[in-house]
Short mmCIF file of C-alpha atoms in Angstrom, two decimals:
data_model
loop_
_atom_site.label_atom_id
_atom_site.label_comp_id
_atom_site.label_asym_id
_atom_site.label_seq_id
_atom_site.Cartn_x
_atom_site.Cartn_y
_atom_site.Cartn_z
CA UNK A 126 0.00 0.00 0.00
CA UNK A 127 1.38 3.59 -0.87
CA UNK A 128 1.98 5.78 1.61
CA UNK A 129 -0.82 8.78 0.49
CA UNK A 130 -3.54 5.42 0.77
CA UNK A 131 -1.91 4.44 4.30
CA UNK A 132 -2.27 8.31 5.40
CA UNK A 133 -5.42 8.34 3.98
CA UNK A 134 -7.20 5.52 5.32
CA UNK A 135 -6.45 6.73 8.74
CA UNK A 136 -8.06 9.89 8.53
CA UNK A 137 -11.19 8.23 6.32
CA UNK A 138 -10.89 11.30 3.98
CA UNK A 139 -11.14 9.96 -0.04
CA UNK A 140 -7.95 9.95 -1.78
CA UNK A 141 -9.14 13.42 -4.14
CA UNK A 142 -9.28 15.38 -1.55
CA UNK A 143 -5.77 14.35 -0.25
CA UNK A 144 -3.74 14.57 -3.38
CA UNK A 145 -5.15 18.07 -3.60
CA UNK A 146 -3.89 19.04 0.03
CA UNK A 147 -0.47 17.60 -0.97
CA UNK A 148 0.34 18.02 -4.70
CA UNK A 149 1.70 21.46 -4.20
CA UNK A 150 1.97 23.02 -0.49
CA UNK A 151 2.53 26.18 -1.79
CA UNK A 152 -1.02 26.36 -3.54
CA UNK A 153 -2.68 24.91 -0.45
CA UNK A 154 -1.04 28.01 1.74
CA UNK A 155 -2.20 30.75 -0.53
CA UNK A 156 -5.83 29.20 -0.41
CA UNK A 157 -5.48 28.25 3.84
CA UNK A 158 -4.41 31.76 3.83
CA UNK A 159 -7.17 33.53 1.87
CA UNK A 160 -9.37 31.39 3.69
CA UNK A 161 -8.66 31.00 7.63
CA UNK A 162 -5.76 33.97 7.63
CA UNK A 163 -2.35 34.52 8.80
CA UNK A 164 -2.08 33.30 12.14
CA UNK A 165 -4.01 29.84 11.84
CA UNK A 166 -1.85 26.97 13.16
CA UNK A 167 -2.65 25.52 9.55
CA UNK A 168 -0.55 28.32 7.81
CA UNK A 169 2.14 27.37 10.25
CA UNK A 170 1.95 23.95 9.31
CA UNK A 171 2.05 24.37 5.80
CA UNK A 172 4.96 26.89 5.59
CA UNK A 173 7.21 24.07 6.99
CA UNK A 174 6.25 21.47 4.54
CA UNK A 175 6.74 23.83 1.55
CA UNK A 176 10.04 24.24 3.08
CA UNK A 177 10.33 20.23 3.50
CA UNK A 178 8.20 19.19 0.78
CA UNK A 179 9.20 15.37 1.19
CA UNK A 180 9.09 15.18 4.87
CA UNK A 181 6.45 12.97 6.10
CA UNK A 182 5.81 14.51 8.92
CA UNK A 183 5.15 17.81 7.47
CA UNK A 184 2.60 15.85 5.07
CA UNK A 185 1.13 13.90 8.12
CA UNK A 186 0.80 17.36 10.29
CA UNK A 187 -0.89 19.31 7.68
CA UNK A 188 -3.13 16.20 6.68
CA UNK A 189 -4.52 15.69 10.47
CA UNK A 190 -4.84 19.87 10.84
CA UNK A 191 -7.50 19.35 7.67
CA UNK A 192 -8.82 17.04 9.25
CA UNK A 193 -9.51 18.88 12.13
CA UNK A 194 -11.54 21.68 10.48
CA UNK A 195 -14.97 21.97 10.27
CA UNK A 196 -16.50 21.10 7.46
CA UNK A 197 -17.43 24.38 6.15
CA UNK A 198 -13.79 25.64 6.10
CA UNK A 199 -12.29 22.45 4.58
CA UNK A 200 -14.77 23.01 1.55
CA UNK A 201 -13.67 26.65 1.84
CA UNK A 202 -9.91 25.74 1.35
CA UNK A 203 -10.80 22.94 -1.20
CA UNK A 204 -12.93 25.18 -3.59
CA UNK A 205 -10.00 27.66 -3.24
CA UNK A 206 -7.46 25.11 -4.81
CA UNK A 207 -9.87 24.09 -7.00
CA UNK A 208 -10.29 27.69 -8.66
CA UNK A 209 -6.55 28.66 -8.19
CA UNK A 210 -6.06 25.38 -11.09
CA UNK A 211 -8.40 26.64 -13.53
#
């Protein structure tokens, strides 16, 4: 099993919605920014793994932080990536 389906199965999020967290950090931080702001742990989180793109840790932190948001802010940040790549 890779590890994005390993990571992904234990967070019970679909595998989508994960590659689109992780394929490019720096395009998730400009939408968690425009979305939750400057100061969210989040923004934190994902300025150290755009710094250490292939760490897992950086990929697992960020991962369980999504997780952690309510549901209206993690469809927030998703339709935010989602209009960034058109």
């Amino acid at each position: 099993m890779s590890k994005n389906a390993v990571m992904t199965h234990e967070v019970g999020l679909g595998n989508s919605v994960f590659t689109e967290i992780s394929k490019d950090f720096r395009c998730t931080l400009k939408a968690v920014k425009h979305v939750l702001g400057d100061k969210h742990m989040m923004t934190t989180m994902l300025l150290h793994a755009c710094v250490f793109p292939t760490d897992r840790m950086s990929l697992k932190m960020v991962w369980d932080q999504f997780g952690s948001l309510p549901v209206a802010q993690r469809a927030d940040i998703l339709q935010q990536l989602r209009n960034r790549a058109l």
